[in-house]
């Protein structure tokens, strides 16, 4: 099978990576940003056109206030420090998640990143920040309900295709491959709708240790899978 065009990654295990080294969790998150830089650099060479990364979930607010502040600070540092380089290397940045729940300075930075890089084509980097699928789906349903109420949308027009247009990911192809590091095997509210027919690869390594070799290996695993989408393969039909 061809390489995946859209890879989505649940970057998990920063805290355990730090703990294993006797370091504060913040050190793990910092090392996680380095691993993200590596993945962004590696992706285009591997034929990946879309890379989505789960950076902060709608449930991550339940962490201690100091850790939430650290994660907000790291996002700001990442955008401020890396935006010029991302732009130069042809990366188009897009953010999914609930922006209203973020501070005005972060919202402004996210908009700046999207606007500056809007015409780039080498890699689409989608950052899921303050993202949760249930929240995304509920927000979409609310907007659809308002459109129906205002008689702008007949209820009969609500199809899966139309619904997808109201999600944060409108215009983004569904992920082909979802990778989660750290050994956990769950979605944690990530792309529930979009990953309906994605392949899943779970890796034991903690996110800061994720390397280009891990990405290559995950793509190889993906390529050996047989995606049937509920149908039958050409081989089944022939026999
Ligand atoms: C992933 O690492 C980063 C975020 C969720 C922001 P964790 O912080 O979840 O690390 P573990 O799972 O506690 O090891
Ligand atoms: C998922 O990881 C969210 C991100 C990677 C941003 P979590 O560490 O928050 O997920 P759970 O709590 O283990 O399910
Ligand atoms: Mg975790």
Tab-separated table of C-alpha atoms in Angstrom, residues 6 52 54 56-59 94-99 126-145 162-175 187-196:
chain	number	residue	atom	x	y	z
A	6	UNK	CA	-2.037	12.089	6.553
A	52	UNK	CA	-1.568	16.411	12.784
A	54	UNK	CA	-2.199	16.353	19.576
A	56	UNK	CA	-3.181	19.884	24.413
A	57	UNK	CA	-6.531	18.207	24.971
A	58	UNK	CA	-9.741	19.753	26.248
A	59	UNK	CA	-9.254	17.502	29.296
A	94	UNK	CA	-3.373	25.188	10.957
A	95	UNK	CA	-4.797	24.901	14.457
A	96	UNK	CA	-7.821	22.829	15.470
A	97	UNK	CA	-9.589	22.980	18.838
A	98	UNK	CA	-11.671	25.499	20.756
A	99	UNK	CA	-9.973	28.892	20.387
A	126	UNK	CA	-2.170	20.710	12.014
A	127	UNK	CA	-1.790	21.425	15.720
A	128	UNK	CA	-4.607	20.154	17.933
A	129	UNK	CA	-4.601	22.565	20.862
A	130	UNK	CA	-7.418	22.786	23.397
A	131	UNK	CA	-8.868	20.062	21.203
A	132	UNK	CA	-11.314	17.333	22.146
A	133	UNK	CA	-13.424	15.429	19.634
A	134	UNK	CA	-16.591	15.458	21.711
A	135	UNK	CA	-16.292	19.204	22.161
A	136	UNK	CA	-15.613	19.634	18.426
A	137	UNK	CA	-18.625	17.502	17.471
A	138	UNK	CA	-20.889	19.310	19.950
A	139	UNK	CA	-19.754	22.720	18.611
A	140	UNK	CA	-20.469	21.519	15.060
A	141	UNK	CA	-23.923	20.261	16.061
A	142	UNK	CA	-24.681	23.592	17.711
A	143	UNK	CA	-23.806	25.539	14.556
A	144	UNK	CA	-25.864	23.173	12.421
A	145	UNK	CA	-28.806	23.564	14.813
A	162	UNK	CA	-22.089	18.156	5.451
A	163	UNK	CA	-21.441	17.426	9.129
A	164	UNK	CA	-17.709	17.117	8.409
A	165	UNK	CA	-17.751	20.628	6.940
A	166	UNK	CA	-18.782	21.986	10.340
A	167	UNK	CA	-15.917	20.268	12.172
A	168	UNK	CA	-12.650	22.076	12.947
A	169	UNK	CA	-10.992	19.783	10.390
A	170	UNK	CA	-13.053	20.970	7.429
A	171	UNK	CA	-10.971	20.736	4.272
A	172	UNK	CA	-8.447	18.379	5.891
A	173	UNK	CA	-8.425	14.786	4.606
A	174	UNK	CA	-9.103	12.056	7.178
A	175	UNK	CA	-5.970	10.635	8.839
A	187	UNK	CA	-7.679	7.776	21.599
A	188	UNK	CA	-8.178	10.129	24.558
A	189	UNK	CA	-10.797	12.124	22.639
A	190	UNK	CA	-8.634	12.614	19.502
A	191	UNK	CA	-10.199	12.718	15.997
A	192	UNK	CA	-13.050	10.337	16.898
A	193	UNK	CA	-14.997	11.214	13.762
A	194	UNK	CA	-12.049	11.598	11.400
A	195	UNK	CA	-10.237	8.373	12.371
A	196	UNK	CA	-13.214	6.155	11.455
